[in-house]
Amino acid sequence: MKKISISESLVWKLVFFLTLVVYAAGLFVEVLEPDAAVYAEVSREMFVSGKWMDIFLMGADWLDKPHFQFWVTAWFYSLFGVNIIAYKLPAVIGVLLAAWYTYLYGKRFYSEKHGVVAALILLTAQHTITSNMDVRAEPYMTLFTIMALYHVVVYLDSKKMAHLIYCSAALAALMMTKGLFTIIPVGAGVGCTLLYRGKWKEILHWQWLLLAVLAVFFMIPTLYGYYQQFDLHPEKWVFGKQQVSGIRFFLIDSQWGRFANSGPIKGSGDPFFFVHTLLWAFLPWAWLAYYGLALRTKALVQRKHVPETYTYFGFLVMFLIFSASKFQLAHYLNPVFPLLAIMAAEALMNASQKALRVLTVMQSATVVLLLIALGMLMVFFQSSFLHTDTLLVLLAGMLLAGFVFFAKNKPVFARMIFVPVLVTLSINYYLNREFYPILTTYQSESAVADYYLQQQLPKDRLVSLDVTSFSTSFKLNTVVPPLWTDKVQPDELQDKYVYTTQRGLELIDSLQIPRKPVHQFTDFHVTMLTGTFLNKATREQELSPMFLVQTGKRVQ
């Protein structure tokens, strides 16, 4: 077994510390609209109302994502108050635990060093870092996917019942985070491995029935929550219709609707979407990942011995299902990143000298492209000076990366690991410390909340008109009533502070409601970046005005 020396251990600890510094910087970035802001607000309403079995958004019944993430976040609100850090911190902890399970998995089937490398690959993959800044459900799913897989394969080896219980709890948590389809990587990893090995008795064993029963048992809180909120109330209107079953939506309609493109939100679908998405989402390890998948495929086709196949089948089946789906988003791959990291680490640890040279060239080219992208971003996007700590991190990271790359006695393996890690962490510190904080100044939903708090305006008189104000409600810790121009009544707009668009102002004027300007904001959909917006010289073309006005009584 390949162990880590004391000197190597110090280097690894330093790199992991730098990773934590980057994660910590992301904790202070504004919650982004719309998805993360929705999750933060749902959790806030659950915490404030004390109704932990019900899911509400802006005071209305909300049937989309199940309860688990909201329970965790609401509990953190109870500990630290309703704020950005309390929302993001449990997700970061979840990813760190996922890295720990990735380490344990790699150590069990390969070596201690393999486990450390796999954990580092997971923690420094680009979309892992991004998802710890723009927190949605994926950090939790990443943890529970590798947790469930680890415990079930340990159970298969040891037959210790505790591991089957831990696996069932992780599977239940997965489903209570985002639905039934989330357990596919674990089921496919185990099922396809047993089929590949011809272990028919193991496939038909009673243990799987027990696993399913335990998972259902652990899901009882969510099942009960949906039952009492929706199934017991067929008179409620959901998705424009009545008699909607929350349990059916949770178990079937939610995930199947997205896969079959029959849900309320639709996509176009591209069979190669995740092939090219992986190139940037798994930076700087994408080439290693492709190489690892190719090696494992070749070995299995040739029936060569491999340490394990759970990660291969778990990733591949989920990847193919996502590729066949019509509804595709980049972060869908995050939960299977631990599986991919384990295979990428194996490819690196066992690569021949020839393969290492080729991979080094590709990794070096990737690093150069990342540095060019960073330079362009700083020149075209940034108009203010960098913070001192950002300058120090960038300088230290680049100097260390240069030292490792050009040092004569450093092995190729060190260059393959530490140079990409140092460059990636340095770039992401810049993103979390400089880029995203500037970017979110153009998110008017949070900007209006900041202004409202600074001016100490009355929260109970604020309404939004033709705007989804999730982060406004979250930051003000109160539901800001959302009004719409095609449904609003004149009384709802009188004697209020109205946050709205130009169209909203025109409606107020047409209703002969007096208004006076309070403040004007600039707005951009910050999760849908364009080149025109990123270039400070052309940014104004992409900005939309948003208004905060104070209204009086309607003129009769």
Coordinates of C-alpha atoms in Angstrom, one line a residue:
M1 CA 0.0 0.0 0.0
K2 CA 1.3 3.4 -1.0
K3 CA 1.6 5.5 2.2
I4 CA 2.3 9.2 2.6
S5 CA 5.6 10.3 4.2
I6 CA 5.7 13.0 6.9
S7 CA 7.1 15.6 4.4
E8 CA 4.4 14.8 1.8
S9 CA 1.8 15.0 4.5
L10 CA 2.8 18.6 5.3
V11 CA 2.5 19.5 1.6
W12 CA -1.0 17.9 1.4
K13 CA -2.1 19.6 4.5
L14 CA -1.0 23.0 3.2
V15 CA -2.9 22.4 -0.1
F16 CA -6.1 21.4 1.8
F17 CA -5.7 24.5 4.0
L18 CA -5.6 26.7 0.9
T19 CA -8.7 24.9 -0.4
L20 CA -10.5 25.8 2.8
V21 CA -9.4 29.4 2.4
V22 CA -11.0 29.5 -1.0
Y23 CA -14.2 27.9 0.3
A24 CA -14.3 30.4 3.2
A25 CA -14.1 33.3 0.7
G26 CA -17.1 31.9 -1.1
L27 CA -19.2 32.0 2.1
F28 CA -19.4 35.8 2.0
V29 CA -20.7 36.1 -1.7
E30 CA -24.3 37.1 -2.0
V31 CA -26.9 34.3 -2.5
L32 CA -27.5 34.2 -6.3
E33 CA -30.9 34.4 -8.0
P34 CA -32.9 32.5 -8.7
D35 CA -32.2 28.9 -7.5
A36 CA -30.0 29.5 -4.5
A37 CA -32.1 32.4 -3.4
V38 CA -35.2 30.2 -3.6
Y39 CA -33.6 27.5 -1.4
A40 CA -32.4 30.1 1.1
E41 CA -35.9 31.7 1.3
V42 CA -37.8 28.4 1.6
S43 CA -35.5 27.4 4.5
R44 CA -36.0 30.8 6.1
E45 CA -39.8 30.5 5.9
M46 CA -39.6 27.0 7.4
F47 CA -37.5 28.3 10.3
V48 CA -39.5 31.4 11.0
S49 CA -42.9 29.6 10.8
G50 CA -41.8 26.6 12.8
K51 CA -43.7 24.4 10.4
W52 CA -40.9 21.9 9.6
M53 CA -43.2 19.5 7.8
D54 CA -44.5 22.2 5.4
I55 CA -42.7 23.8 2.4
F56 CA -43.6 27.3 1.5
L57 CA -42.2 29.9 -0.9
M58 CA -43.3 33.5 -0.5
G59 CA -46.0 32.3 1.8
A60 CA -47.5 29.9 -0.7
D61 CA -47.4 26.1 -0.9
W62 CA -44.4 25.0 -2.8
L63 CA -44.1 21.6 -4.5
D64 CA -40.7 21.2 -6.1
K65 CA -37.7 20.0 -4.0
P66 CA -38.2 17.8 -0.9
H67 CA -37.4 18.7 2.6
F68 CA -33.9 17.5 3.6
Q69 CA -31.8 20.5 2.5
F70 CA -34.4 22.9 4.0
W71 CA -34.3 21.1 7.3
V72 CA -30.5 21.3 7.5
T73 CA -30.4 25.0 6.5
A74 CA -33.3 25.9 8.9
W75 CA -31.4 24.2 11.7
F76 CA -28.3 26.2 10.9
Y77 CA -30.4 29.4 10.9
S78 CA -31.5 28.4 14.4
L79 CA -27.9 28.3 15.4
F80 CA -26.4 31.3 13.6
G81 CA -29.3 33.4 12.6
V82 CA -30.7 34.0 9.1
N83 CA -27.7 35.1 7.0
I84 CA -25.6 34.1 4.0
I85 CA -23.0 32.1 6.0
A86 CA -25.6 30.1 7.8
Y87 CA -27.1 29.2 4.5
K88 CA -23.9 28.1 2.8
L89 CA -21.9 26.6 5.7
P90 CA -23.8 23.2 5.9
A91 CA -23.2 22.7 2.2
V92 CA -19.4 23.3 2.6
I93 CA -19.4 20.9 5.5
G94 CA -21.2 18.3 3.3
V95 CA -18.5 18.6 0.5
L96 CA -15.7 18.2 3.1
L97 CA -17.4 15.1 4.4
A98 CA -17.8 13.9 0.8
A99 CA -14.0 14.3 0.4
W100 CA -13.5 12.3 3.5
Y101 CA -15.6 9.4 2.2
T102 CA -13.8 9.7 -1.2
Y103 CA -10.5 9.3 0.8
L104 CA -11.8 6.3 2.7
Y105 CA -13.0 4.7 -0.5
G106 CA -9.7 5.2 -2.4
K107 CA -7.8 4.0 0.6
R108 CA -9.9 0.8 0.9
F109 CA -9.6 -0.2 -2.7
Y110 CA -6.3 1.3 -3.8
S111 CA -4.0 3.0 -1.4
E112 CA -3.8 5.8 1.2
K113 CA -2.1 8.1 -1.3
H114 CA -4.8 7.3 -3.9
G115 CA -7.5 8.3 -1.4
V116 CA -5.7 11.6 -0.7
V117 CA -5.3 12.4 -4.4
A118 CA -8.9 11.5 -5.1
A119 CA -10.2 13.7 -2.3
L120 CA -8.1 16.6 -3.5
I121 CA -9.3 16.2 -7.1
L122 CA -12.9 16.3 -5.8
L123 CA -12.4 19.4 -3.7
T124 CA -10.6 21.4 -6.4
A125 CA -12.8 20.4 -9.4
Q126 CA -14.2 23.7 -10.7
H127 CA -17.9 23.0 -10.3
T128 CA -17.3 21.7 -6.8
I129 CA -15.8 25.0 -5.8
T130 CA -18.5 26.9 -7.6
S131 CA -21.3 24.9 -6.0
N132 CA -19.9 25.8 -2.5
M133 CA -20.3 29.5 -3.5
D134 CA -23.6 29.2 -5.4
V135 CA -25.2 26.6 -3.0
R136 CA -28.1 24.5 -4.3
A137 CA -28.8 20.9 -3.6
E138 CA -25.7 19.4 -5.2
P139 CA -23.2 19.6 -2.2
Y140 CA -25.6 17.5 -0.1
M141 CA -26.1 15.0 -3.0
T142 CA -22.4 14.7 -3.5
L143 CA -22.0 13.6 0.1
F144 CA -24.8 11.1 0.2
T145 CA -23.9 9.5 -3.1
I146 CA -20.4 8.6 -2.1
M147 CA -21.5 7.8 1.5
A148 CA -24.1 5.4 0.3
L149 CA -21.8 3.7 -2.2
Y150 CA -19.0 3.4 0.4
H151 CA -21.1 1.8 3.0
V152 CA -22.9 -0.6 0.7
V153 CA -19.6 -1.9 -0.8
V154 CA -18.1 -2.3 2.7
Y155 CA -21.3 -4.2 3.7
L156 CA -20.8 -6.5 0.7
D157 CA -17.3 -7.3 1.9
S158 CA -17.9 -7.5 5.6
K159 CA -21.6 -8.3 6.0
K160 CA -21.7 -5.9 9.0
M161 CA -25.3 -4.8 9.4
A162 CA -24.3 -1.3 10.5
H163 CA -23.0 -0.4 7.0
L164 CA -26.3 -1.5 5.5
I165 CA -28.1 0.8 7.9
Y166 CA -25.8 3.7 7.1
C167 CA -26.3 3.1 3.4
S168 CA -30.0 3.1 3.7
A169 CA -29.9 6.4 5.7
A170 CA -27.7 8.0 3.0
L171 CA -30.0 6.8 0.2
A172 CA -33.0 8.2 2.1
A173 CA -31.2 11.5 2.5
L174 CA -30.5 11.5 -1.2
M175 CA -34.1 11.0 -2.1
M176 CA -35.3 13.5 0.5
T177 CA -32.9 16.1 -1.1
K178 CA -33.9 15.7 -4.8
G179 CA -36.0 12.7 -5.5
L180 CA -35.9 9.1 -6.5
F181 CA -33.5 9.3 -9.5
T182 CA -30.7 10.4 -7.2
I183 CA -30.0 6.8 -6.1
I184 CA -29.3 5.6 -9.6
P185 CA -25.4 5.9 -9.3
V186 CA -25.4 3.8 -6.2
G187 CA -27.9 1.2 -7.6
A188 CA -26.1 1.1 -11.0
G189 CA -22.7 0.8 -9.4
V190 CA -23.6 -2.1 -7.3
G191 CA -26.1 -3.8 -9.7
C192 CA -23.9 -3.6 -12.8
T193 CA -20.8 -4.8 -10.8
L194 CA -22.7 -7.9 -9.5
L195 CA -23.9 -8.6 -13.0
Y196 CA -20.5 -8.2 -14.5
R197 CA -19.0 -10.5 -11.9
G198 CA -21.9 -13.0 -12.3
K199 CA -22.8 -13.0 -8.6
W200 CA -26.4 -14.0 -9.1
K201 CA -27.0 -15.1 -5.6
E202 CA -25.9 -11.8 -4.3
I203 CA -28.3 -10.0 -6.7
L204 CA -31.3 -11.9 -5.5
H205 CA -30.3 -11.8 -1.8
W206 CA -32.9 -10.6 0.9
Q207 CA -30.5 -7.9 2.0
W208 CA -31.7 -5.6 -0.8
L209 CA -35.3 -5.9 0.4
L210 CA -34.1 -5.0 3.9
L211 CA -32.2 -2.0 2.4
A212 CA -35.3 -0.7 0.7
V213 CA -37.5 -1.1 3.8
L214 CA -34.9 0.8 5.9
A215 CA -34.6 3.6 3.3
V216 CA -38.4 4.0 3.2
F217 CA -38.4 4.0 7.0
F218 CA -35.9 6.9 7.0
M219 CA -38.0 8.7 4.4
I220 CA -41.1 8.7 6.6
P221 CA -40.7 12.4 7.6
T222 CA -40.7 13.6 4.0
L223 CA -43.5 11.2 3.0
Y224 CA -45.6 12.4 6.0
G225 CA -44.8 16.0 5.2
Y226 CA -46.0 15.8 1.6
Y227 CA -49.1 13.8 2.7
Q228 CA -50.3 16.2 5.3
Q229 CA -49.5 19.3 3.2
F230 CA -50.9 18.1 -0.2
D231 CA -52.5 14.7 -0.3
L232 CA -54.8 15.6 2.6
H233 CA -55.8 18.8 0.8
P234 CA -57.0 17.9 -2.8
E235 CA -58.6 21.4 -2.9
K236 CA -55.2 23.1 -3.2
W237 CA -54.2 24.5 -6.5
V238 CA -50.7 23.3 -7.6
F239 CA -49.3 23.8 -11.1
G240 CA -52.6 25.1 -12.2
K241 CA -54.7 22.1 -11.1
Q242 CA -56.2 20.5 -8.0
Q243 CA -56.0 17.0 -6.5
V244 CA -52.2 17.0 -6.7
S245 CA -50.5 14.3 -4.7
G246 CA -47.3 15.4 -3.0
I247 CA -46.1 11.9 -2.5
R248 CA -46.6 11.0 -6.2
F249 CA -44.8 14.1 -7.2
F250 CA -41.9 13.3 -4.9
L251 CA -41.6 9.7 -6.0
I252 CA -42.4 9.9 -9.7
D253 CA -43.5 13.1 -11.4
S254 CA -40.7 15.4 -10.2
Q255 CA -37.7 13.5 -11.6
W256 CA -39.4 11.7 -14.4
G257 CA -41.0 14.9 -15.6
R258 CA -37.5 16.4 -16.1
F259 CA -36.1 13.3 -17.7
A260 CA -39.0 13.0 -20.1
N261 CA -39.3 16.8 -20.5
S262 CA -43.0 16.6 -19.5
G263 CA -42.7 18.8 -16.3
P264 CA -43.5 22.5 -15.9
I265 CA -39.9 23.4 -16.8
K266 CA -38.7 22.1 -20.1
G267 CA -35.3 21.8 -21.8
S268 CA -34.0 21.1 -25.4
G269 CA -31.6 18.3 -24.8
D270 CA -28.2 17.6 -26.4
P271 CA -26.7 14.1 -26.3
F272 CA -23.2 15.6 -26.1
F273 CA -24.0 18.3 -23.5
F274 CA -22.2 16.6 -20.6
V275 CA -19.3 15.5 -22.8
H276 CA -18.2 19.1 -23.3
T277 CA -19.6 20.3 -20.0
L278 CA -17.2 18.0 -18.2
L279 CA -14.3 19.8 -19.9
W280 CA -14.9 22.9 -17.8
A281 CA -17.0 21.6 -14.9
F282 CA -14.2 19.1 -13.9
L283 CA -11.3 21.5 -14.5
P284 CA -8.4 21.1 -14.1
W285 CA -8.9 17.3 -14.0
A286 CA -11.0 16.7 -17.1
W287 CA -8.3 15.1 -19.2
L288 CA -7.4 12.8 -16.4
A289 CA -11.1 11.9 -16.0
Y290 CA -11.5 11.0 -19.7
Y291 CA -8.2 9.0 -19.6
G292 CA -9.3 7.1 -16.5
L293 CA -12.7 6.3 -18.1
A294 CA -11.0 5.1 -21.2
L295 CA -8.5 2.9 -19.3
R296 CA -11.3 1.4 -17.2
T297 CA -13.5 0.7 -20.2
K298 CA -10.6 -1.0 -22.0
A299 CA -9.8 -3.1 -18.9
L300 CA -13.4 -4.3 -18.5
V301 CA -13.8 -5.1 -22.2
Q302 CA -10.6 -7.2 -22.0
R303 CA -11.8 -8.8 -18.7
K304 CA -8.6 -7.6 -16.9
H305 CA -8.5 -7.5 -13.2
V306 CA -9.4 -4.1 -11.7
P307 CA -9.6 -3.2 -8.0
E308 CA -13.3 -2.2 -8.2
T309 CA -16.0 -1.3 -10.7
Y310 CA -18.6 0.3 -8.6
T311 CA -17.4 3.8 -9.4
Y312 CA -17.2 3.1 -13.1
F313 CA -20.7 1.7 -13.5
G314 CA -22.2 4.2 -11.1
F315 CA -20.8 7.2 -13.1
L316 CA -21.3 5.8 -16.6
V317 CA -25.0 4.8 -16.2
M318 CA -25.9 8.2 -14.6
F319 CA -23.8 10.0 -17.3
L320 CA -25.7 8.1 -20.1
I321 CA -29.1 8.8 -18.5
F322 CA -28.3 12.5 -18.2
S323 CA -27.1 12.6 -21.8
A324 CA -30.3 11.0 -23.0
S325 CA -32.5 13.4 -21.0
K326 CA -34.0 16.4 -22.6
F327 CA -33.5 18.5 -19.4
Q328 CA -29.8 19.1 -18.7
L329 CA -28.0 21.4 -16.4
A330 CA -24.2 21.5 -15.7
H331 CA -24.5 20.9 -12.0
Y332 CA -26.3 17.6 -12.5
L333 CA -22.9 15.9 -12.7
N334 CA -21.7 17.1 -9.3
P335 CA -23.1 14.2 -7.2
V336 CA -21.0 11.7 -9.2
F337 CA -17.8 13.8 -9.0
P338 CA -16.4 11.6 -6.2
L339 CA -16.7 8.5 -8.4
L340 CA -15.0 10.3 -11.3
A341 CA -12.3 11.6 -8.9
I342 CA -11.5 8.1 -7.8
M343 CA -11.0 6.9 -11.4
A344 CA -9.0 10.0 -12.3
A345 CA -6.7 9.4 -9.3
E346 CA -6.2 5.8 -10.4
A347 CA -5.3 6.9 -13.9
L348 CA -2.8 9.3 -12.6
M349 CA -1.3 6.9 -10.0
N350 CA -0.8 4.1 -12.5
A351 CA -0.1 6.0 -15.7
S352 CA 3.0 4.9 -17.6
Q353 CA 5.8 7.4 -18.2
K354 CA 4.7 7.9 -21.8
A355 CA 1.1 8.6 -20.7
L356 CA 2.3 10.9 -17.9
R357 CA 4.3 13.0 -20.5
V358 CA 1.2 13.3 -22.7
L359 CA -1.0 14.2 -19.7
T360 CA 1.5 16.7 -18.5
V361 CA 1.5 18.5 -21.8
M362 CA -2.3 18.6 -21.8
Q363 CA -2.5 19.7 -18.1
S364 CA 0.1 22.4 -18.9
A365 CA -1.9 23.6 -21.8
T366 CA -5.0 23.7 -19.5
V367 CA -3.1 25.7 -16.9
V368 CA -1.9 28.2 -19.5
L369 CA -5.5 28.7 -20.8
L370 CA -6.7 29.2 -17.3
L371 CA -4.1 31.9 -16.7
I372 CA -5.0 33.6 -20.0
A373 CA -8.7 33.5 -19.0
L374 CA -7.8 35.0 -15.6
G375 CA -5.8 37.8 -17.2
M376 CA -8.5 38.6 -19.7
L377 CA -11.1 38.7 -16.9
M378 CA -9.0 41.0 -14.8
V379 CA -8.4 43.4 -17.8
F380 CA -11.9 43.4 -19.3
F381 CA -14.2 42.9 -16.3
Q382 CA -12.4 44.5 -13.3
S383 CA -12.4 48.3 -13.0
S384 CA -11.4 48.6 -9.4
F385 CA -8.1 47.7 -7.7
L386 CA -7.6 44.2 -6.3
H387 CA -7.7 43.7 -2.5
T388 CA -4.3 43.2 -0.8
D389 CA -5.1 39.6 0.2
T390 CA -6.1 38.8 -3.4
L391 CA -2.8 40.1 -4.7
L392 CA -0.9 38.1 -2.0
V393 CA -2.8 34.9 -2.8
L394 CA -2.3 35.2 -6.5
L395 CA 1.3 36.1 -6.2
A396 CA 2.0 33.2 -3.7
G397 CA 0.0 30.7 -5.7
M398 CA 1.7 31.5 -9.0
L399 CA 5.2 31.6 -7.5
L400 CA 4.7 28.2 -5.9
A401 CA 3.2 26.8 -9.1
G402 CA 6.2 28.1 -11.0
F403 CA 8.6 26.6 -8.5
V404 CA 7.0 23.2 -8.7
F405 CA 6.8 23.2 -12.5
F406 CA 10.4 24.3 -13.2
A407 CA 12.2 22.6 -10.3
K408 CA 14.6 20.0 -11.8
N409 CA 14.2 17.3 -9.2
K410 CA 10.4 17.4 -8.9
P411 CA 8.7 14.3 -10.2
V412 CA 6.2 14.5 -13.1
F413 CA 3.5 13.4 -10.6
A414 CA 4.1 16.4 -8.4
R415 CA 3.7 18.7 -11.4
M416 CA 0.5 17.0 -12.5
I417 CA -1.1 17.5 -9.1
F418 CA 0.3 20.6 -7.4
V419 CA 0.6 23.0 -10.4
P420 CA -3.1 22.7 -11.5
V421 CA -4.2 22.8 -7.9
L422 CA -2.3 26.0 -7.0
V423 CA -3.4 27.7 -10.2
T424 CA -7.0 26.6 -9.8
L425 CA -7.2 27.7 -6.1
S426 CA -5.6 31.0 -6.9
I427 CA -8.1 31.8 -9.7
N428 CA -11.0 30.7 -7.5
Y429 CA -9.8 32.9 -4.7
Y430 CA -9.9 35.8 -7.1
L431 CA -13.4 34.8 -8.3
N432 CA -14.8 34.5 -4.7
R433 CA -13.0 37.6 -3.4
E434 CA -13.3 40.0 -6.4
F435 CA -15.3 38.7 -9.3
Y436 CA -18.5 37.5 -7.7
P437 CA -18.8 40.3 -5.2
I438 CA -18.6 42.8 -8.1
L439 CA -21.0 40.7 -10.1
T440 CA -23.6 40.6 -7.4
T441 CA -23.8 44.4 -7.2
Y442 CA -25.8 44.1 -10.4
Q443 CA -28.3 41.7 -8.7
S444 CA -30.9 44.3 -7.8
E445 CA -32.9 41.8 -5.7
S446 CA -30.2 41.8 -3.0
A447 CA -29.1 45.4 -3.6
V448 CA -32.6 46.7 -2.8
A449 CA -32.6 44.7 0.4
D450 CA -29.2 46.3 1.4
Y451 CA -30.5 49.8 0.6
Y452 CA -33.7 49.1 2.6
L453 CA -31.7 48.0 5.6
Q454 CA -29.3 51.0 5.4
Q455 CA -32.1 53.5 5.2
Q456 CA -34.1 51.6 7.9
L457 CA -37.3 51.8 5.8
P458 CA -40.4 49.9 7.1
K459 CA -40.3 46.3 6.0
D460 CA -44.1 45.8 6.2
R461 CA -44.7 48.4 3.5
L462 CA -42.4 46.9 0.8
V463 CA -43.9 45.0 -2.1
S464 CA -42.4 43.9 -5.4
L465 CA -44.1 44.4 -8.8
D466 CA -43.2 42.2 -11.7
V467 CA -40.1 41.0 -9.9
T468 CA -39.2 37.7 -8.2
S469 CA -37.7 39.0 -5.0
F470 CA -36.5 35.8 -3.3
S471 CA -33.2 37.2 -2.1
T472 CA -34.9 40.4 -1.0
S473 CA -37.2 38.5 1.3
F474 CA -34.3 36.4 2.5
K475 CA -32.0 39.4 3.4
L476 CA -34.9 41.3 5.0
N477 CA -36.0 38.2 6.9
T478 CA -39.6 38.8 5.8
V479 CA -41.8 37.8 2.9
V480 CA -41.9 40.7 0.4
P481 CA -45.4 40.2 -1.3
P482 CA -44.9 39.6 -5.0
L483 CA -47.4 41.4 -7.2
W484 CA -47.9 41.1 -11.0
T485 CA -49.2 43.8 -13.4
D486 CA -51.8 41.4 -14.9
K487 CA -53.3 40.6 -11.5
V488 CA -52.6 43.4 -9.1
Q489 CA -55.4 45.4 -7.4
P490 CA -55.0 49.2 -6.9
D491 CA -55.3 48.9 -3.1
E492 CA -52.2 46.6 -3.0
L493 CA -50.0 49.4 -4.4
Q494 CA -51.2 52.3 -2.3
D495 CA -49.1 53.7 0.5
K496 CA -46.2 51.3 -0.2
Y497 CA -42.6 51.1 -1.1
V498 CA -42.7 49.4 -4.5
Y499 CA -39.7 47.6 -6.0
T500 CA -40.4 47.3 -9.7
T501 CA -39.5 47.6 -13.4
Q502 CA -40.3 50.4 -15.9
R503 CA -43.5 48.5 -16.8
G504 CA -44.5 48.6 -13.2
L505 CA -44.0 52.3 -13.0
E506 CA -46.2 52.7 -16.0
L507 CA -48.9 50.7 -14.3
I508 CA -48.7 52.7 -11.2
D509 CA -49.1 55.9 -13.2
S510 CA -52.0 54.5 -15.2
L511 CA -53.8 53.7 -11.9
Q512 CA -53.3 57.4 -11.0
I513 CA -51.4 56.4 -7.8
P514 CA -49.0 59.1 -6.8
R515 CA -45.3 58.1 -6.5
K516 CA -42.0 59.6 -5.7
P517 CA -38.6 58.1 -6.5
V518 CA -36.6 56.6 -3.7
H519 CA -33.7 54.9 -5.4
Q520 CA -32.7 53.4 -8.8
F521 CA -30.8 50.2 -9.3
T522 CA -29.1 48.5 -12.2
D523 CA -30.0 44.9 -12.9
F524 CA -28.5 41.9 -14.7
H525 CA -29.3 38.1 -14.6
V526 CA -25.9 37.3 -13.0
T527 CA -26.2 33.5 -13.5
M528 CA -26.6 34.0 -17.3
L529 CA -23.3 35.8 -18.2
T530 CA -22.6 37.2 -21.6
G531 CA -19.4 38.6 -23.2
T532 CA -21.0 42.0 -23.6
F533 CA -21.7 42.2 -19.9
L534 CA -18.3 40.9 -18.8
N535 CA -16.6 43.6 -20.9
K536 CA -16.8 46.8 -18.7
A537 CA -16.7 48.9 -21.9
T538 CA -20.0 47.4 -23.2
R539 CA -21.6 46.4 -19.9
E540 CA -24.2 49.3 -19.9
Q541 CA -25.9 47.7 -23.0
E542 CA -26.9 44.7 -20.9
L543 CA -28.1 46.5 -17.8
S544 CA -31.8 47.1 -17.0
P545 CA -33.1 49.8 -14.6
M546 CA -35.0 48.8 -11.5
F547 CA -36.8 51.2 -9.3
L548 CA -37.8 51.6 -5.7
V549 CA -40.6 54.2 -5.3
Q550 CA -42.9 55.3 -2.5
T551 CA -46.5 55.5 -3.4
G552 CA -49.3 57.5 -1.8
K553 CA -53.1 57.3 -1.9
R554 CA -54.8 56.8 -5.2
V555 CA -56.3 60.0 -6.8
Q556 CA -60.0 59.4 -7.3

